[in-house]
Amino acid sequence: MSDSIDTEFADRVVTITMNEPERGNPLSRDDYLAIYDALQAARDTEARCVVLEGAGDAFSSGFDVESMGESDAEDGSLHDTVEQIQRHEHRLVREIITHPLPVIGKIDGPAIGDAAGFAIACDVPLASERTRIGFSHVRFGLSMDCGISYVLPRLVGRGLAMELTMTGRIVDGDRARDLGLVNHVFPTDEFEERADEIVAEIANGPPIALKHIKELIRTSHETSLDDALANEATRQTIVFETEDYQRAVEALRCGEEPEFRGQ
């Protein structure tokens, strides 16, 4: 397994760090598996959100270029290659998108290729001024991967998705924010503090309600208005029955901030 993926649990947050900063945190297929395993393990903790970040000056340079010339197709059939991609890249991006906890992307520096796909798949993507995002598979003669064809058009629309993936153009943090790829762009020297404020705000929120919020928004693009309203009513009724809701009502009546316990 990978030695370049670190995991930490503190203050109700699981932080997964791609940690090979001297090389820009490139990702091997072992790294994909390690991040996937860390996300799976987070389900069994008392964490209320997950942070995905890169060490040093980059989020991630994407798939490790040192192994890109070693085509999977040389070792097996087209079917084998498809299975490899689905077992590694696609299983990871699916886990990010469907994970029951909010996944926050701290994108401080370049996020290129596969890493760009993972970055925009995060529920709350946060960037610094030195962030650069590029869907650059085309520069290697490739199409796209890591759920980009699913997530990107939903964020920026069909035309811009075509342009960004067909040119492989790199966009800076401000442009990424304007396009809706990230929520905020913070000054680099303030990034950790400002991003962690948002992480803490989510981590201190009502965990049961947060899970329902994520699922409602995640499925909204494939849901009719009537079904969306029905789903909201069902999930809101479930949350009405929680102690967190009752406790919040009492606290707000007294002019106090509620403390959510996930009950």
XYZ file of N, CA and C in Angstrom, residues 68-191:
372
model
N 3.250 6.754 -16.358
C 2.245 6.905 -17.407
C 2.599 6.151 -18.674
N 3.880 5.966 -18.948
C 4.271 5.250 -20.144
C 4.060 3.764 -20.042
N 3.831 3.278 -18.819
C 3.613 1.854 -18.607
C 2.133 1.564 -18.755
N 1.693 1.463 -19.992
C 0.266 1.320 -20.268
C -0.287 0.027 -19.710
N -1.445 0.138 -19.069
C -2.112 -1.066 -18.575
C -2.449 -2.003 -19.719
N -2.703 -1.413 -20.906
C -3.097 -2.231 -22.034
C -1.986 -3.195 -22.462
N -0.721 -2.859 -22.112
C 0.371 -3.744 -22.468
C 0.325 -5.027 -21.654
N -0.304 -4.974 -20.516
C -0.310 -6.123 -19.613
C -1.601 -6.920 -19.667
N -2.567 -6.465 -20.431
C -3.818 -7.178 -20.451
C -4.730 -6.655 -21.535
N -5.944 -7.137 -21.555
C -6.919 -6.756 -22.571
C -7.520 -5.402 -22.249
N -8.284 -4.876 -23.219
C -9.019 -3.643 -22.983
C -9.938 -3.793 -21.779
N -10.565 -4.954 -21.649
C -11.445 -5.219 -20.506
C -10.669 -5.110 -19.200
N -9.435 -5.627 -19.170
C -8.616 -5.541 -17.958
C -8.309 -4.087 -17.610
N -8.016 -3.291 -18.629
C -7.704 -1.884 -18.393
C -8.914 -1.137 -17.839
N -10.077 -1.410 -18.419
C -11.309 -0.793 -17.913
C -11.513 -1.152 -16.449
N -11.299 -2.411 -16.109
C -11.466 -2.840 -14.718
C -10.468 -2.147 -13.795
N -9.228 -1.957 -14.273
C -8.220 -1.253 -13.466
C -8.687 0.162 -13.145
N -9.155 0.872 -14.169
C -9.608 2.249 -13.962
C -10.789 2.286 -13.002
N -11.730 1.384 -13.185
C -12.911 1.379 -12.319
C -12.565 0.989 -10.892
N -11.570 0.136 -10.728
C -11.192 -0.328 -9.397
C -10.427 0.733 -8.613
N -9.767 1.642 -9.309
C -8.924 2.617 -8.629
C -9.502 4.031 -8.734
N -9.306 4.701 -9.883
C -9.767 6.074 -10.024
C -11.259 6.220 -9.771
N -12.051 5.356 -10.409
C -13.494 5.555 -10.348
C -14.082 5.162 -9.000
N -13.526 4.166 -8.374
C -14.022 3.817 -7.044
C -13.746 4.955 -6.061
N -12.587 5.620 -6.224
C -12.259 6.721 -5.323
C -13.181 7.918 -5.545
N -13.376 8.334 -6.802
C -14.214 9.517 -7.022
C -15.654 9.233 -6.611
N -16.116 8.016 -6.807
C -17.463 7.659 -6.361
C -17.566 7.758 -4.838
N -16.516 7.353 -4.147
C -16.520 7.428 -2.683
C -16.546 8.877 -2.205
N -15.807 9.756 -2.871
C -15.829 11.170 -2.501
C -17.234 11.740 -2.664
N -17.857 11.452 -3.795
C -19.163 12.040 -4.105
C -20.271 11.459 -3.231
N -20.217 10.157 -2.964
C -21.325 9.505 -2.246
C -21.045 9.297 -0.763
N -19.887 9.710 -0.293
C -19.557 9.528 1.129
C -20.606 10.216 1.997
N -21.044 9.583 3.086
C -22.096 10.200 3.905
C -21.654 11.486 4.606
N -20.352 11.663 4.825
C -19.866 12.883 5.465
C -19.525 13.936 4.417
N -19.650 15.213 4.768
C -19.168 16.258 3.863
C -17.668 16.091 3.627
N -17.249 16.194 2.375
C -15.830 16.120 2.017
C -15.393 17.508 1.558
N -14.436 18.077 2.269
C -13.971 19.437 2.002
C -12.611 19.351 1.323
N -12.484 19.965 0.167
C -11.211 19.986 -0.540
C -10.445 21.253 -0.208
N -9.258 21.109 0.385
C -8.375 22.248 0.631
C -7.349 22.260 -0.501
N -7.609 23.099 -1.508
C -6.838 23.080 -2.750
C -5.859 24.249 -2.718
N -4.696 23.999 -2.169
C -3.672 25.034 -1.996
C -2.532 24.723 -2.958
N -2.642 25.251 -4.183
C -1.643 24.949 -5.197
C -2.259 24.175 -6.352
N -1.432 23.671 -7.273
C -1.949 23.010 -8.470
C -2.763 21.760 -8.166
N -3.853 21.584 -8.929
C -4.647 20.354 -8.949
C -4.832 20.024 -10.421
N -4.108 19.033 -10.886
C -3.985 18.791 -12.322
C -4.472 17.384 -12.663
N -5.126 17.241 -13.821
C -5.513 15.929 -14.319
C -6.473 15.225 -13.381
N -6.112 13.997 -12.985
C -6.959 13.233 -12.075
C -7.254 14.023 -10.803
N -6.241 14.733 -10.295
C -6.422 15.487 -9.054
C -7.448 16.595 -9.216
N -7.547 17.181 -10.416
C -8.579 18.182 -10.666
C -9.959 17.550 -10.552
N -10.079 16.313 -11.044
C -11.346 15.601 -10.913
C -11.709 15.362 -9.462
N -10.720 14.940 -8.651
C -10.995 14.714 -7.234
C -11.333 16.024 -6.526
N -10.653 17.115 -6.911
C -10.876 18.410 -6.259
C -12.302 18.896 -6.468
N -12.784 18.849 -7.726
C -14.125 19.385 -7.982
C -15.211 18.421 -7.525
N -14.841 17.164 -7.239
C -15.818 16.215 -6.692
C -16.096 16.471 -5.223
N -15.214 17.217 -4.550
C -15.426 17.509 -3.132
C -16.675 18.366 -2.954
N -17.332 18.202 -1.829
C -18.571 18.929 -1.565
C -18.335 20.415 -1.366
N -17.239 20.754 -0.696
C -16.910 22.154 -0.426
C -15.452 22.373 -0.855
N -15.219 22.814 -2.088
C -13.848 23.034 -2.553
C -13.367 24.447 -2.211
N -12.245 24.539 -1.530
C -11.676 25.813 -1.089
C -10.298 25.974 -1.712
N -9.975 27.178 -2.173
C -8.725 27.394 -2.894
C -7.929 28.543 -2.298
N -6.630 28.538 -2.590
C -5.760 29.661 -2.261
C -5.430 30.423 -3.541
N -4.765 31.556 -3.396
C -4.416 32.365 -4.560
C -3.441 31.652 -5.490
N -2.698 30.672 -4.973
C -1.756 29.965 -5.840
C -2.353 28.695 -6.462
N -3.646 28.512 -6.281
C -4.312 27.352 -6.869
C -4.313 27.447 -8.391
N -4.066 26.320 -9.029
C -4.188 26.173 -10.482
C -4.916 24.864 -10.735
N -5.958 24.904 -11.550
C -6.743 23.704 -11.840
C -6.723 23.456 -13.338
N -6.377 22.229 -13.716
C -6.320 21.898 -15.135
C -6.806 20.488 -15.419
N -7.760 20.382 -16.320
C -8.258 19.071 -16.757
C -7.427 18.674 -17.979
N -6.194 18.263 -17.707
C -5.134 18.253 -18.714
C -4.894 16.899 -19.357
N -5.812 15.953 -19.224
C -5.606 14.631 -19.817
C -5.322 14.729 -21.315
N -5.982 15.691 -21.995
C -5.837 15.800 -23.442
C -4.391 16.078 -23.847
N -3.618 16.695 -22.977
C -2.225 16.991 -23.298
C -1.369 15.732 -23.379
N -1.872 14.648 -22.835
C -1.190 13.360 -22.936
C -1.862 12.462 -23.978
N -2.738 13.044 -24.789
C -3.441 12.264 -25.787
C -4.562 11.426 -25.215
N -5.052 11.815 -24.031
C -6.110 11.075 -23.352
C -7.408 11.879 -23.373
N -8.512 11.242 -23.008
C -9.798 11.951 -22.967
C -9.997 12.574 -21.590
N -10.619 11.878 -20.661
C -10.772 12.391 -19.298
C -11.104 11.241 -18.368
N -11.041 11.525 -17.077
C -11.156 10.462 -16.095
C -11.659 11.052 -14.782
N -11.827 10.199 -13.798
C -12.118 10.603 -12.419
C -13.411 11.404 -12.288
N -14.422 11.021 -13.065
C -15.728 11.642 -12.921
C -15.842 13.031 -13.504
N -14.822 13.489 -14.235
C -14.845 14.857 -14.765
C -16.015 15.051 -15.726
N -16.311 14.031 -16.549
C -17.414 14.174 -17.496
C -18.762 14.288 -16.800
N -18.846 13.833 -15.561
C -20.087 13.919 -14.784
C -20.167 15.240 -14.018
N -19.077 15.599 -13.329
C -19.123 16.748 -12.421
C -18.963 18.069 -13.162
N -17.986 18.138 -14.073
C -17.637 19.429 -14.672
C -18.795 20.093 -15.421
N -19.532 19.396 -16.308
C -20.643 20.078 -16.990
C -21.719 20.559 -16.033
N -21.881 19.875 -14.914
C -22.876 20.302 -13.932
C -22.441 21.578 -13.219
N -21.145 21.845 -13.205
C -20.637 23.051 -12.554
C -20.559 24.235 -13.512
N -20.089 23.996 -14.730
C -19.779 25.118 -15.619
C -20.619 25.140 -16.889
N -21.410 24.096 -17.145
C -22.179 24.016 -18.378
C -21.424 23.267 -19.470
N -22.171 22.886 -20.495
C -21.622 22.031 -21.552
C -20.478 22.699 -22.305
N -20.680 23.959 -22.742
C -19.688 24.610 -23.581
C -18.345 24.782 -22.908
N -18.352 25.297 -21.679
C -17.097 25.497 -20.967
C -16.437 24.171 -20.600
N -17.241 23.172 -20.284
C -16.678 21.857 -20.002
C -15.944 21.329 -21.230
N -16.541 21.502 -22.404
C -15.884 21.104 -23.642
C -14.555 21.845 -23.808
N -14.587 23.155 -23.629
C -13.386 23.956 -23.842
C -12.274 23.592 -22.863
N -12.613 23.472 -21.592
C -11.589 23.200 -20.593
C -10.940 21.836 -20.790
N -11.737 20.842 -21.191
C -11.182 19.495 -21.359
C -10.534 19.299 -22.723
N -10.992 20.018 -23.742
C -10.403 19.871 -25.077
C -9.094 20.626 -25.230
N -8.906 21.680 -24.433
C -7.661 22.445 -24.482
C -6.695 22.053 -23.374
N -7.229 21.506 -22.267
C -6.383 21.228 -21.116
C -5.882 22.491 -20.457
N -6.542 23.619 -20.735
C -6.084 24.905 -20.224
C -6.096 24.934 -18.695
N -5.067 25.552 -18.136
C -4.972 25.715 -16.685
C -5.665 27.019 -16.293
N -6.536 26.962 -15.283
C -7.185 28.175 -14.790
C -6.686 28.483 -13.387
N -6.538 29.773 -13.085
C -6.069 30.147 -11.755
C -7.228 30.163 -10.763
N -6.908 30.466 -9.518
C -7.912 30.393 -8.465
C -9.096 31.312 -8.698
N -8.824 32.557 -9.103
C -9.915 33.506 -9.310
C -10.832 33.046 -10.429
N -10.249 32.565 -11.524
C -11.070 32.068 -12.634
C -11.848 30.833 -12.199
N -11.208 29.951 -11.430
C -11.899 28.755 -10.937
C -13.095 29.127 -10.075
N -12.938 30.157 -9.254
C -14.063 30.617 -8.427
C -15.166 31.205 -9.311
N -14.787 32.010 -10.295
C -15.780 32.616 -11.174
C -16.567 31.560 -11.946
N -15.912 30.443 -12.269
C -16.575 29.368 -13.004
C -17.396 28.450 -12.098
N -17.212 28.584 -10.787
C -17.923 27.712 -9.855
C -17.195 26.427 -9.539
N -15.903 26.356 -9.884
C -15.122 25.155 -9.564
C -14.728 25.120 -8.094
N -14.568 26.287 -7.481
C -14.259 26.389 -6.055
C -15.169 27.439 -5.436
N -15.350 27.359 -4.125
C -16.248 28.290 -3.431
C -15.574 29.602 -3.061
N -14.318 29.513 -2.610
C -13.599 30.687 -2.119
C -12.155 30.617 -2.587
N -11.537 31.794 -2.726
C -10.096 31.895 -2.959
C -9.532 32.788 -1.869
N -8.714 32.209 -1.009
C -8.142 32.941 0.111
C -6.682 33.296 -0.169
N -6.186 34.407 0.390
C -4.762 34.698 0.271
C -3.938 33.498 0.764
N -2.856 33.224 0.081
C -2.088 32.018 0.394
C -1.626 31.996 1.838
N -1.187 33.151 2.354
C -0.685 33.168 3.729
C -1.800 33.087 4.766
N -3.055 33.209 4.323
C -4.192 33.080 5.230
C -4.992 31.810 4.968
N -4.558 31.027 3.981
C -5.397 29.930 3.512
C -5.743 28.942 4.610
